[in-house]
Structure formats: C-alpha cells, structure tokens
Coordinates of C-alpha atoms and ligand atoms in Angstrom, one line a residue:
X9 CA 200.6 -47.4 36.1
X10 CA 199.4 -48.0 39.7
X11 CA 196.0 -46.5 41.7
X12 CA 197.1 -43.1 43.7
X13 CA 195.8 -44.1 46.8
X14 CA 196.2 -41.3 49.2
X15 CA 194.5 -38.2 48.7
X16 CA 191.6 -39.0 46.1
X17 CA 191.5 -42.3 48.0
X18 CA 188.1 -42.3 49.1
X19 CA 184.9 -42.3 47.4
X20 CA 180.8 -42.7 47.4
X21 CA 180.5 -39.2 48.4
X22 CA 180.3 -37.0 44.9
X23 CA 179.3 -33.2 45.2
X24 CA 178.1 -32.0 48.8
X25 CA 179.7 -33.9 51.1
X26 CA 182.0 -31.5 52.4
X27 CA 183.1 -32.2 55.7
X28 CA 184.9 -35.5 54.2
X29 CA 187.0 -33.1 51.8
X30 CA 188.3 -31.2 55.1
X31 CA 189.1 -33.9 57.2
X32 CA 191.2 -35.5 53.9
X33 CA 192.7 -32.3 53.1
X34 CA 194.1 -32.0 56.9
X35 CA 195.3 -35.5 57.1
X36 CA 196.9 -34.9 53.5
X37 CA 198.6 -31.8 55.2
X38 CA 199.8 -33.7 58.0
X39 CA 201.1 -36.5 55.6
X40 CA 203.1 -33.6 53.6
X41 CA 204.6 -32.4 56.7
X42 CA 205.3 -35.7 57.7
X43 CA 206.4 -37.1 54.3
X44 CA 210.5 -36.6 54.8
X45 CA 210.0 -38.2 58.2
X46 CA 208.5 -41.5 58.2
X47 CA 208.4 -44.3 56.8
X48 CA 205.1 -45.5 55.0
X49 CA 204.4 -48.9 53.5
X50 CA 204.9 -50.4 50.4
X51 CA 202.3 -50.5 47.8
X52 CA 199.9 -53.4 49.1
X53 CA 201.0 -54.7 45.3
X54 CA 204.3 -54.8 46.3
X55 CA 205.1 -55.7 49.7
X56 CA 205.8 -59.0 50.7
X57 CA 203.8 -59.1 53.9
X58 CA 200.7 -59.1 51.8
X59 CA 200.9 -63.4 51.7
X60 CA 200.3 -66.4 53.4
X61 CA 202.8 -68.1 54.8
X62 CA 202.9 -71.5 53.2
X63 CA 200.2 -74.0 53.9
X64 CA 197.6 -71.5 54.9
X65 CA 194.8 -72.9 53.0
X66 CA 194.4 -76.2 54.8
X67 CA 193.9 -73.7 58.0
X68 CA 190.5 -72.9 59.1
X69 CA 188.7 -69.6 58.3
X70 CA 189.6 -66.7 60.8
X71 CA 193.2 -67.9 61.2
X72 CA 195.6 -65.5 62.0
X73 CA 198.2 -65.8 59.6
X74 CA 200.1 -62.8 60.2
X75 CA 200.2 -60.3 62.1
X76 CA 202.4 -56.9 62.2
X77 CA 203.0 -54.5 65.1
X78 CA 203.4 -51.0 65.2
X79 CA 202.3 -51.1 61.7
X80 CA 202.1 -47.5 60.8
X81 CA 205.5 -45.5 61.4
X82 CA 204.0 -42.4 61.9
X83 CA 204.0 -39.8 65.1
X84 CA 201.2 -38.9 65.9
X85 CA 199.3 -40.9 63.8
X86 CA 197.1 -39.4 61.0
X87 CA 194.0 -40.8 62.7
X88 CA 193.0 -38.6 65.6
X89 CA 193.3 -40.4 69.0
X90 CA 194.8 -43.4 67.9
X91 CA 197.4 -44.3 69.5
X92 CA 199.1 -48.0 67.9
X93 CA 197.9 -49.8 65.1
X94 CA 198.2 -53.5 64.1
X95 CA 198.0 -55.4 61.2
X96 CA 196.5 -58.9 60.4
X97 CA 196.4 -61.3 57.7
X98 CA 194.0 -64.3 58.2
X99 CA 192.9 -67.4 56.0
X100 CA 189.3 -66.5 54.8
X101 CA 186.6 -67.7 51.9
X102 CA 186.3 -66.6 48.5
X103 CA 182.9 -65.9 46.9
X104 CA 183.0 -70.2 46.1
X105 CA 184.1 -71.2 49.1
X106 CA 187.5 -71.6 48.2
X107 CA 190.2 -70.5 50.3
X108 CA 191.6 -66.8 50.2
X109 CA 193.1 -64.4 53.0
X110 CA 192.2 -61.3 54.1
X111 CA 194.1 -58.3 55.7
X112 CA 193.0 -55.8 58.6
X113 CA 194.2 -52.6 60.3
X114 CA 194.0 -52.0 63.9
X115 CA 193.7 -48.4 65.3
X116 CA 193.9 -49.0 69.0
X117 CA 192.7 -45.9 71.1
X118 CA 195.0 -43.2 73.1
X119 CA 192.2 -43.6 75.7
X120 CA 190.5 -46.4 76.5
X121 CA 188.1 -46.4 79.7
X122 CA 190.0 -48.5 82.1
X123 CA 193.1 -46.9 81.2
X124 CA 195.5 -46.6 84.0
X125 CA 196.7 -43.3 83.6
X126 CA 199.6 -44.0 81.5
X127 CA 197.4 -44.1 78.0
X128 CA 197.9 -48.3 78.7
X129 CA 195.1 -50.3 79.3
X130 CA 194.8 -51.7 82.4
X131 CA 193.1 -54.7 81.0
X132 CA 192.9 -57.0 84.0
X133 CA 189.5 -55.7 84.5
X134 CA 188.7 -54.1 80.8
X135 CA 186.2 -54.9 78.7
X136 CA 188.0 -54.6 75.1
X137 CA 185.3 -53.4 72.5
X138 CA 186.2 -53.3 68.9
X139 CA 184.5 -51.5 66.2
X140 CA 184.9 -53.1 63.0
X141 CA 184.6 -50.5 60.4
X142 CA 183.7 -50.8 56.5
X143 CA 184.9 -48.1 54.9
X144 CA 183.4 -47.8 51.6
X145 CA 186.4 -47.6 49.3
X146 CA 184.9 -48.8 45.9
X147 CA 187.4 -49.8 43.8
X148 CA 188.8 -52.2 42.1
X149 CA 192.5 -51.5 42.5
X150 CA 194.3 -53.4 45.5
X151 CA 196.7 -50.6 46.0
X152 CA 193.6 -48.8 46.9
X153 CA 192.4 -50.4 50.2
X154 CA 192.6 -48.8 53.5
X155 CA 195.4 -51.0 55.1
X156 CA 197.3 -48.7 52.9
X157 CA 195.3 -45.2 52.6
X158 CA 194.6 -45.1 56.2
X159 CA 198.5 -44.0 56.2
X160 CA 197.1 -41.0 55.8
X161 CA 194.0 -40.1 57.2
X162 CA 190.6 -41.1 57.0
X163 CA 187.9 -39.6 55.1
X164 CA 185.0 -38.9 57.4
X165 CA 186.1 -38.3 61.1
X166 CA 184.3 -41.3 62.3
X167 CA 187.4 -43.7 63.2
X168 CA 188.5 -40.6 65.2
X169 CA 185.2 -39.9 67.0
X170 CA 184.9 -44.1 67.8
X171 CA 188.4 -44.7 69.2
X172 CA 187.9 -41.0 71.1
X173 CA 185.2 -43.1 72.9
X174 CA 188.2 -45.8 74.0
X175 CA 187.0 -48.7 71.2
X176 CA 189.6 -50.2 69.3
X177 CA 188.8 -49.6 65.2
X178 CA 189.5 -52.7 63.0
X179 CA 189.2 -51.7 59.2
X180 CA 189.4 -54.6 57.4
X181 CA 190.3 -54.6 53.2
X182 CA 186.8 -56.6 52.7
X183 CA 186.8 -56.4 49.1
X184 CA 190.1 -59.4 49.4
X185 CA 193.3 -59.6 47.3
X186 CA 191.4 -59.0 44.0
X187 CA 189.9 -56.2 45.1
X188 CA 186.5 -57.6 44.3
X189 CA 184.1 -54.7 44.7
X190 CA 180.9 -55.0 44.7
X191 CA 181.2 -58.9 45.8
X192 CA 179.5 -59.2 48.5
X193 CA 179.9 -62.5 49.7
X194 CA 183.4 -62.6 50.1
X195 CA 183.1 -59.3 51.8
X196 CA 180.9 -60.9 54.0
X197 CA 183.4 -63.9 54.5
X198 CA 186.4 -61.5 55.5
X199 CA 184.2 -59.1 57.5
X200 CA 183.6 -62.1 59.7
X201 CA 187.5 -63.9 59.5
X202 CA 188.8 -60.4 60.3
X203 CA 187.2 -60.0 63.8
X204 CA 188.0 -63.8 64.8
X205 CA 191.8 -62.8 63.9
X206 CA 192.0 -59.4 65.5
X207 CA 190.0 -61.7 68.6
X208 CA 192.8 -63.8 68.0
X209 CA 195.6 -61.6 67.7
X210 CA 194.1 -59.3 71.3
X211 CA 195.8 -62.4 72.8
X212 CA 199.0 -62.7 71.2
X213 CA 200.1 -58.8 71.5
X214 CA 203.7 -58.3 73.0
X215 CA 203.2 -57.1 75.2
X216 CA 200.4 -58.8 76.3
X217 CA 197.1 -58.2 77.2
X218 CA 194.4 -59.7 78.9
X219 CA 190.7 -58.4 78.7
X220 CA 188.4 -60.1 80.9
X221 CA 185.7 -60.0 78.0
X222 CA 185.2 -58.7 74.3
X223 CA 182.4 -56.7 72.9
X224 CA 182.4 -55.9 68.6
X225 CA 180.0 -54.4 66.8
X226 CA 179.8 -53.4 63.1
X227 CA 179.3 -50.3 61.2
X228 CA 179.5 -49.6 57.5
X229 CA 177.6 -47.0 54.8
X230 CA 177.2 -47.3 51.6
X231 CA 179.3 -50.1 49.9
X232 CA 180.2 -50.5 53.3
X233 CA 176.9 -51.1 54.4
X234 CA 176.6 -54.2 52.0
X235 CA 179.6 -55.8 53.1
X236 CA 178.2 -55.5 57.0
X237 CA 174.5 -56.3 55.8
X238 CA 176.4 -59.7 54.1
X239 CA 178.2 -60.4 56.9
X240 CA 175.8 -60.2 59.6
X241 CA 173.4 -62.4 57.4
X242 CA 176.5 -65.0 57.4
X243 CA 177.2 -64.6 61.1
X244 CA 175.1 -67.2 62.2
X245 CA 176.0 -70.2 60.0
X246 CA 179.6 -69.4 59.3
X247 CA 181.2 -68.2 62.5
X248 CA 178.5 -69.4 64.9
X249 CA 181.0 -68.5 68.1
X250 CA 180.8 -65.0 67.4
X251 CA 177.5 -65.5 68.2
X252 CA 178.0 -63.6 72.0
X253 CA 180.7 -61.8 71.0
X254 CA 179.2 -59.3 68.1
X255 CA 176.6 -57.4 70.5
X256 CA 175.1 -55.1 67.1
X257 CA 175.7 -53.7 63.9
X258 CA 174.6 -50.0 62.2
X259 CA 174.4 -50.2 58.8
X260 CA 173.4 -47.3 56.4
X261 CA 172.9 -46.3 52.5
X262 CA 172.6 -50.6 52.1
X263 CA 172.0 -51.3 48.5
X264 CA 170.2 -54.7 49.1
X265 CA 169.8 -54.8 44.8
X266 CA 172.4 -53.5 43.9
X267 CA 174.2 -55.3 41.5
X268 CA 170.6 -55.6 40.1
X269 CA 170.0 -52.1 39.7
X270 CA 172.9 -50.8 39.1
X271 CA 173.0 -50.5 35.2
X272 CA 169.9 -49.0 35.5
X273 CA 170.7 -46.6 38.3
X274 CA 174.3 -45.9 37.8
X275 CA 174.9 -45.5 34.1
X276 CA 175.2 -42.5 32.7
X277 CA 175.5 -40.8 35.6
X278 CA 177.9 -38.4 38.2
X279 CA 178.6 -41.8 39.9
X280 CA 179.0 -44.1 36.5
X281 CA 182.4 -44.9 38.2
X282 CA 181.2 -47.3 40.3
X283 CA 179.4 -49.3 37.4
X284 CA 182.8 -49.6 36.1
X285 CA 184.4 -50.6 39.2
X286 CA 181.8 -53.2 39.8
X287 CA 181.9 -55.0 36.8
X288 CA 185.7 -55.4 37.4
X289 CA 185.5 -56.2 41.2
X290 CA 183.0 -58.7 40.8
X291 CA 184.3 -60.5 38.2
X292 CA 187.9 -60.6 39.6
X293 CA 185.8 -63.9 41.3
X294 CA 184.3 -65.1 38.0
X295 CA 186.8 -66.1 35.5
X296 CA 184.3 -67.4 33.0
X297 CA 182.4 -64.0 33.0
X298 CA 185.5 -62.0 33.2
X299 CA 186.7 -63.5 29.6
X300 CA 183.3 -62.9 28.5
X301 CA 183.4 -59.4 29.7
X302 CA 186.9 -59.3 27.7
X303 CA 185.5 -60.6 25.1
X304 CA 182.4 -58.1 24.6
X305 CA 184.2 -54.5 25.0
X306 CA 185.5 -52.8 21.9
X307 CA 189.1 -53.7 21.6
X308 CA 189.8 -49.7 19.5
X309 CA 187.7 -46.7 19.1
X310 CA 186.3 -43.7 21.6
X311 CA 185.3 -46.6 24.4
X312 CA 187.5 -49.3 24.4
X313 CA 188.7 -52.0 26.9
X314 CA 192.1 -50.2 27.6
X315 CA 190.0 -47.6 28.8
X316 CA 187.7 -49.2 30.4
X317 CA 190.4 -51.2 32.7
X318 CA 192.0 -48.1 33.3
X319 CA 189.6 -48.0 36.4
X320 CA 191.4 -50.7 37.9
X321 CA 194.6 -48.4 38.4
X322 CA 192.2 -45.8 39.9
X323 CA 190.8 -45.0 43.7
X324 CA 187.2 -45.1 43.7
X325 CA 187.5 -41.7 43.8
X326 CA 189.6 -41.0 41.0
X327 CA 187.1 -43.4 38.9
X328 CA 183.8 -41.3 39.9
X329 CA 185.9 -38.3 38.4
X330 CA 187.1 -40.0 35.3
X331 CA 184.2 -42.1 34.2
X332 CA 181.5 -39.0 35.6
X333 CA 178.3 -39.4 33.2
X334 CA 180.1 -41.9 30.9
X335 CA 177.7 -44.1 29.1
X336 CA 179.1 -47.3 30.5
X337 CA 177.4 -49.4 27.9
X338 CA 179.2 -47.6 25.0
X339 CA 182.7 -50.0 25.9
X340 CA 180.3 -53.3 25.0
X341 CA 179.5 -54.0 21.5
X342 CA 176.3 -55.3 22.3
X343 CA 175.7 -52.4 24.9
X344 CA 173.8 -53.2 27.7
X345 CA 172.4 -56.3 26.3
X346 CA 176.1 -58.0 26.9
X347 CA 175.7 -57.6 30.9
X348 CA 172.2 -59.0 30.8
X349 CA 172.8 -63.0 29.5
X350 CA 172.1 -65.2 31.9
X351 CA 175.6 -65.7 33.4
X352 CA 176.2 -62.5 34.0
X353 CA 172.7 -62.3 35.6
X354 CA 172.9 -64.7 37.3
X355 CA 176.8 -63.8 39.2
X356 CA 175.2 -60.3 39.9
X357 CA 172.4 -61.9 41.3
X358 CA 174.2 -63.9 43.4
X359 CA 176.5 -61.4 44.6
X360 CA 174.2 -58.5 44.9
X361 CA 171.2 -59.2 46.5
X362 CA 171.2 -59.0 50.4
X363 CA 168.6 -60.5 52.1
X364 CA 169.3 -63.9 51.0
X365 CA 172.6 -65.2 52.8
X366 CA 170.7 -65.6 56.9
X367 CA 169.1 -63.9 59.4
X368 CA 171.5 -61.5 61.6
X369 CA 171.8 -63.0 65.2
X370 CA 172.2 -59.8 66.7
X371 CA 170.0 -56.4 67.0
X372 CA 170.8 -54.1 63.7
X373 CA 170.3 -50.2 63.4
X374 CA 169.7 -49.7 59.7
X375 CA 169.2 -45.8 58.6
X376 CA 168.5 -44.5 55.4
X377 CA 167.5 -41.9 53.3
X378 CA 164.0 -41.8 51.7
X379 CA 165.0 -40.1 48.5
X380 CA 168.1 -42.3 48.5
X381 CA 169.0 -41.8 44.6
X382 CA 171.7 -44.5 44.4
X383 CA 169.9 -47.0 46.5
X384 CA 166.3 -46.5 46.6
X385 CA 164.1 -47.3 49.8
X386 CA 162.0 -49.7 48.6
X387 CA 164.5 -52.1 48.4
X388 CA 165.3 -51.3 52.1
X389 CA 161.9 -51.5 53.1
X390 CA 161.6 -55.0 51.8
X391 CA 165.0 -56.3 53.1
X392 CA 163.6 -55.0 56.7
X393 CA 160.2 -56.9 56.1
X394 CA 162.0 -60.0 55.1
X395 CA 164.1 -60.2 58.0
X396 CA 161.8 -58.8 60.0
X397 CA 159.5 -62.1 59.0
X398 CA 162.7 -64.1 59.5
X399 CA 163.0 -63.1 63.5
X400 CA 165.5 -60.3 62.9
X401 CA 165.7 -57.3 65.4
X402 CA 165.8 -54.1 63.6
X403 CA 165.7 -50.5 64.2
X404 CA 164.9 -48.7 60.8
X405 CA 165.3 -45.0 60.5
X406 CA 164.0 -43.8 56.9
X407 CA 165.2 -40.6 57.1
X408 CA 162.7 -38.0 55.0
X409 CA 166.0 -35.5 54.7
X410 CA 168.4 -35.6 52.1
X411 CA 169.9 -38.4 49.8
X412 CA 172.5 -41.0 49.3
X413 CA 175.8 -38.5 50.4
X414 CA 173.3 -36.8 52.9
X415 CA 172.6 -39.5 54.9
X416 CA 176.3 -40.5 55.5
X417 CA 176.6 -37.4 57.4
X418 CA 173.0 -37.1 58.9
X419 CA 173.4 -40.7 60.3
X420 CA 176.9 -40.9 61.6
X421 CA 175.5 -39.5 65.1
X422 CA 173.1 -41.5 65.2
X423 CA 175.2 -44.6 64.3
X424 CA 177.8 -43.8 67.0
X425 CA 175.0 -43.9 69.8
X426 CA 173.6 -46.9 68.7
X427 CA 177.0 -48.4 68.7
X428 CA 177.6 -47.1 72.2
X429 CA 174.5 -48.6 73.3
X430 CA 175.6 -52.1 72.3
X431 CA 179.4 -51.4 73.4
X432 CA 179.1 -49.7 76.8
X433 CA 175.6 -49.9 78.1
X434 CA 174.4 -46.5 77.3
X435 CA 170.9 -45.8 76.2
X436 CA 170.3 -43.3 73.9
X437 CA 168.9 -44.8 71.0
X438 CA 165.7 -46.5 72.2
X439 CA 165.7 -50.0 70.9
X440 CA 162.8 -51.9 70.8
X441 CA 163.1 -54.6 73.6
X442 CA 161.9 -57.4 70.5
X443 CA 161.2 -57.7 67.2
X444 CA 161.4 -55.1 64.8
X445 CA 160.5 -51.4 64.8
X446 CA 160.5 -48.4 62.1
X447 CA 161.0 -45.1 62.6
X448 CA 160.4 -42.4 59.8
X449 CA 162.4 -39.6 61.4
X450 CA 163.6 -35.9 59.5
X451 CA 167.0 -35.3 60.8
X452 CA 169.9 -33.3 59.2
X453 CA 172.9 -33.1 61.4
X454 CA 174.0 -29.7 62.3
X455 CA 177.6 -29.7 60.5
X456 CA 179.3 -27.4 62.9
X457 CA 178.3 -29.8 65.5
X458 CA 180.9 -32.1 65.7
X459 CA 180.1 -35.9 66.0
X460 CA 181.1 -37.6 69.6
Ligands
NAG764 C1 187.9 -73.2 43.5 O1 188.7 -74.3 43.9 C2 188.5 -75.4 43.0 C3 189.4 -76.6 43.6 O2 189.2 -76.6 44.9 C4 189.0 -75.1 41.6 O3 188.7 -76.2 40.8 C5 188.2 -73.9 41.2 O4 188.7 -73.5 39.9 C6 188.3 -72.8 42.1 N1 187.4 -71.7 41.7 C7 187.9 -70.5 41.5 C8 186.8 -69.6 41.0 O5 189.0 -70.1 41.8
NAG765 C1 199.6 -49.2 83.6 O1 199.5 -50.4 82.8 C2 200.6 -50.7 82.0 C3 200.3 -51.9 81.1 O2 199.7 -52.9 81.8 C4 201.8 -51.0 83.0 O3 203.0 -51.3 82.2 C5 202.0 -49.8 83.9 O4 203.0 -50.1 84.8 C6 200.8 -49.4 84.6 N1 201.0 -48.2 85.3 C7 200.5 -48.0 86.5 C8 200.7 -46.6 87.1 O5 199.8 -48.8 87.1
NAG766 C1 186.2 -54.3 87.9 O1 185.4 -53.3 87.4 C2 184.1 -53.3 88.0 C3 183.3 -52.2 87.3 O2 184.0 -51.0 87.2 C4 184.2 -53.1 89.5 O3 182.9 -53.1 90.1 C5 185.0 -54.2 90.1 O4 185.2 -54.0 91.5 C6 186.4 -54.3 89.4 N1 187.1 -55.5 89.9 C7 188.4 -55.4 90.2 C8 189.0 -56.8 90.6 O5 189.1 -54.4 90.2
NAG767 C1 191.4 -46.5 23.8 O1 190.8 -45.3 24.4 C2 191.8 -44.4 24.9 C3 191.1 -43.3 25.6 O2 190.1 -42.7 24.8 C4 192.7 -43.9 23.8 O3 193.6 -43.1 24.3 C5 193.3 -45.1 23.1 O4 194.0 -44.7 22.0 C6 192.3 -46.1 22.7 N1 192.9 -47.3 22.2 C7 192.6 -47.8 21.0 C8 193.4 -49.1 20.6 O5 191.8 -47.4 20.2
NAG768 C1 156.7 -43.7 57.3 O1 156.5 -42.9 56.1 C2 156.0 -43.7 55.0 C3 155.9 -42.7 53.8 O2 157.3 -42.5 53.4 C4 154.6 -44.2 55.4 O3 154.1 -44.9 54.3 C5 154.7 -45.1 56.6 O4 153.5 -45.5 57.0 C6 155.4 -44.4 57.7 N1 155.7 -45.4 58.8 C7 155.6 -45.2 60.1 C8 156.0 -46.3 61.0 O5 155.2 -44.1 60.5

C-alpha cells in the first residue's frame, strides 16, 4: 500500500481554509486533463534518482549531488507562472550529525525582472532571488513530499504569487529520506544544504547562467515554519557563508514546543493526525525509541500497531481525515504514560523545542495568531523574547483575528511583502531599523482579494 500523494496531498489546514481546496481542486483538473499526456515521475519510493551516487558521504554538507533538468514533463506547468523546474539532490546532516541527503524542486519563474523579452533571463546584469519555500506537508510517508506532489499543483497559491514577482521557488523535501516529521533538526540541516545546492547548481545550468549576485530568503507556516525557525537558528554556525546571501526569513503558525505539547494539544482532536505522524517522523531518526514505540502499542484489538502505522502510507491530509478525534493514546498499553519516559522525553525535547539551536543572523518576520489553538502564543512570545535577548531582529505580528488555519491565509500578504522587502528593495512592511519590535495588529485578508 503506498501514500496517495496528489490530491489529498496537503495538510495543516482542517475545516475553513477554503481557498486551498480551490486552488487543489483546479490543479487536480488540470492534472486529469493532462493525465494521458505527460509523463509524471516515479513514486519518490521508487525511482532511482532518489540516491547518492557512491561516495557521497565523505562530501561536505550542501553538495550537489544530483541534479535533474526539466524535471517536471508537463505543459504548462501546474504551478502558475512557472516556467522550468529543476531538481537537486545534495549530501546533508541527519538529526546526529550523521550523513544523509536531501532533495529540492526548483520552480524557476516565466518572468523574471531583467528578462529580455524572450521569458529568458538576461542574467548578465540580474540579481537571482530565490524563495525557499517550506511547505508544510506533515507526514510521515516519503511518497508524500512535494518533489513529487508538486506534479500537480500546489495547495495555497503562494508559489504562484512568488515566482509571479520573478523569484525563483526552491521547495525543498525537509523532512529527508525517512520522512521524519516533526524532526526539526534535520529539517533545519536540509533547509540550509538545499539553498547551498540550488546556489550551486544556478552555476552549473545548461545552458548557463550567470547572475551578478544572489539574494534568498525563507518562508514557511505551520510545520513549515518550524523547519525555517530551525534552520535560521542553525544558519549561523553551520553554513556561516550564507551569512550575506539569506537577506530574511517570514515564518508563521511556529510551534516553538511542539513536540512538547503536542500530546496535550493534539490528542483527541480534529487534527489527532498529526500526533500520529509525529511520533512516526520523529522516530524514523531514533531507532532505540522507535523499538520502544513498537514495543508499547497493542499488537490486536480496536487500536493496534497495524493501524497505527497505517499513517505512514497516508498524506498528511489523508491522516487528519483518518485518525480525526482518535484518542491517540488508546494504541499504547500504557497510554500516554508510554510517550512520557525519559527517552522519549528527552528525543521530543530535543527535536521540538525552537529557540535553542542559535540566534538567526538575518532580520525575521514572524506572524501569528493570538488564539492560535494548535500552537499557542505564549510560546511564541517567549521564543521572540529569547532571541530578542540573544541580538535577533524580529518583526512580530500577533494577529488578534482568527486561529491556527486563519492565519495561513491572513498572513500570506503580509509574508509576500516582507519578502519583497528583503528581495527587491521595496518598503512596505516597516521594519524596525534594529533590534526587535511587536506589533499586535487585527487583520483578516479580504479572500476575494487575491494575494500579489
Ligand atoms: C550515526 O553514525 C554512527 C557512525 O558514524 C553510527 O554508529 C550510528 O549508529 C549512526 N546513528 C544513527 C542514528 O544512524
Ligand atoms: C535573451 O537571453 C537569452 C538567454 O541569455 C538569449 O538566448 C537570447 O538570445 C536573448 N534574446 C535577446 C533578444 O536578446
Ligand atoms: C545593470 O542594472 C543597473 C540597474 O538596473 C543599471 O543601473 C546598470 O546600468 C546596468 N548595467 C549594465 C552593464 O547593463
Ligand atoms: C488492527 O486494527 C485494524 C483497524 O481497526 C483491524 O482491521 C485489524 O483487524 C486489527 N488487527 C489485529 C491483529 O487486531
Ligand atoms: C499586545 O497585546 C497584548 C494582549 O494580547 C498586550 O499584553 C501587549 O501589551 C500588546 N503589545 C503591544 C506592543 O501593544
């Protein structure tokens, strides 16, 4: 049985986020019209372009490893004003430091702003700027990540409305080859690889391009958000010459606890799902807990493991709807007293509390919503403070309108002009020249507005 990855692909929006149905349901059409015509890629499971070529692991971190052309056979592509993509695979780190590899899709845009008429860049005096985007895909199921999905669309409009401004998009698959949700430091890791290689692999295009100068910036919501948040903390100490490159980073709906919280807070709920999927995706990089883990769910009955790792053959979609108000702690014997020993403690802890991994070298938009249900403010107030303390520059909008799903559509304007503002020079979001500012704002985007 393998994940379904198109169509329910894409998750962390449950009941009220309409606007992401649409834009699914019209890529899905396009794909069904298309579907006779083009060729899509294998299963990420199944192709072979998914691994290192041998000796990758004695290369250093960021290395492109592979890289693929003209990835996506499709015309015109399902992503509005795209007009190429690229793939790359890259050596990266693993949440101990061990070697693993990561893989990235390239949406490069119909229009970029020194274009020469003919759609082409003409880069010999082009800044490129690359948006590296983390979708929030939550799941634990490899066939599930956007190097694959994005075959077909994307969920929320936003890759559309960021290349329409001439960026290039670069999604990477952060979660890794074990689809380790809810890790966040080897999110973080691959975040950071993936821009060196598609830096890398800018230069090695056929046929080539030169840019006299590269500008990225980050943007990610939700599970998302905590891969940027981990990977702008890591910036500084583990790819230290990005330091000039990455000019900002918008990060909203951050859970900086939430592997702490999230039995409390996810349980038993419409979004129980993702309780599942995290305690798969983060112990796909713990062996020792993932036995224990084996070993505590009830091997027959109602709730049993079967079941349980059934969510690994599902989107993080498909999940929400299968496992929606579940009692997750009915699969343990012990109930919720077997994900609270120490070890297991201890491994969310370490992988699921932000604040702890650096300072962010560059400025950061983070935007939130007040009555955030699935990751509540407070905790977002204190990562601000802390890294506020630590000589971070921060812009925090708490928004006083609408919760967790709300916000991904009330801040996605927002986010895009910050992300101007560090990529072209505009200046519409006004950034504190130093230090730290925050901003309780009330905003609900009009939806028949569209985002630019
Ligand atoms: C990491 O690599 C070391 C050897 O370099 C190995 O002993 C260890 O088992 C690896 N850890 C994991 C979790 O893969
Ligand atoms: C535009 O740029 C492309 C790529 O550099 C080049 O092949 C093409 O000849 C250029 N066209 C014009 C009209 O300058
Ligand atoms: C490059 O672009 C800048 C800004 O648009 C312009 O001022 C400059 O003259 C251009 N240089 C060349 C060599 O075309
Ligand atoms: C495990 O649970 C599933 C779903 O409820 C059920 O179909 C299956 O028979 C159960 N397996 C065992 C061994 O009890
Ligand atoms: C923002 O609103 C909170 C209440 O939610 C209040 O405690 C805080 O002082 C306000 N901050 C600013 C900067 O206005």
């Amino acid at each position: 049985m393998r994940c379904q990855t198109y169509w329910l692909l894409w998750s962390c929006l449950v009941a009220g986020s309409l606007a992401a149905w649409q834009v699914t349901t019209e890529g899905m059409a396009k794909a069904v019209q298309a579907a006779d015509e083009w060729t899509y890629l294998p299963l990420p499971s199944t192709d072979p372009w998914y691994s290192p070529p041998e000796g990758w692991e004695a290369t250093e971190p960021g290395t492109l490893l592979r890289l693929r052309q003209h990835a996506y056979n499709t015309t015109p592509l399902a992503i509005a004003n795209a007009v190429d993509t690229f793939q790359v695979l890259f050596r990266s780190t693993d949440s101990h430091q061990n070697a693993t590899w990561g893989v990235t899709t390239v949406f490069m845009p119909a229009h970029q702003p020194c274009s020469n008429g003919t759609g082409a860049a003409d880069t010999k005096n082009c800044t490129l700027r690359i948006l590296s985007y983390q979708l929030p895909y939550d799941t634990s199921c490899l066939d599930a990540s956007p190097s694959f999905g994005l075959q077909w669309g994307e969920p929320y409009g936003e890759m559309a409305a960021a290349l329409k401004r001439g960026w290039w998009v670069a999604v990477p698959d952060y979660e890794g080859p074990l689809a380790s949700y809810g890790a966040n430091i080897i999110a973080g890791y691959i975040t950071l690889d993936s821009i060196r290689a598609v830096l890398e692999a800018s230069r090695r295009l056929e046929p080539p391009l030169s840019f006299t100068d590269t500008r990225v910036a980050l943007w990610g919501y939700s599970n998302g958000a905590s891969a940027t948040e981990a990977a702008v903390e890591f910036a500084a100490t583990y790819a230290p010459g990005l330091k000039n490159k990455i000019v900002g980073a918008a990060i909203g709906g951050v859970a900086p606890m939430a592997a702490m919280n999230a039995a409390q807070i996810l349980a038993q709920t419409q979004v129980s799902g993702l309780l599942v999927q995290g305690i798969i995706g983060i112990t796909s990089q713990y062996p020792k807990q993932r036995e224990y883990v084996l070993s505590r769910l009830f091997p027959s009955g109602p709730y049993n493991a079967t079941e349980f790792f059934w969510a690994s053959y599902m989107s993080g979609w498909q999940s929400l709807l299968y496992y929606s108000y579940v009692n997750v702690f009915e699969y343990f014997i012990g109930g919720r007293a077997d994900l609270e020993t120490p070890e297991m403690v201890d491994m969310f802890a370490r992988e699921g509390v932000l604040g702890g991994f650096g300072v962010p070298n560059m400025p950061v938009f983070l935007y939130q919503a007040v009555q955030d249900e699935m990751a509540p403010i407070q905790d977002s107030d204190n990562l601000v403070d802390w890294l506020c303390s630590q000589g971070a520059r921060i812009l925090y909008h708490r928004n006083h309108w609408g919760g967790h799903n709300d916000e991904l559509t009330n801040g996605r304007q927002r986010a895009l002009d910050y992300l101007g503002d560090v990529l072209d020079g505009s200046n519409v979001l006004s950034f504190p020249p130093t230090g730290c500012q925050t901003v309780n704002v009330t905003f609900m985007q009009d939806p028949s507005k569209p985002i630019v």
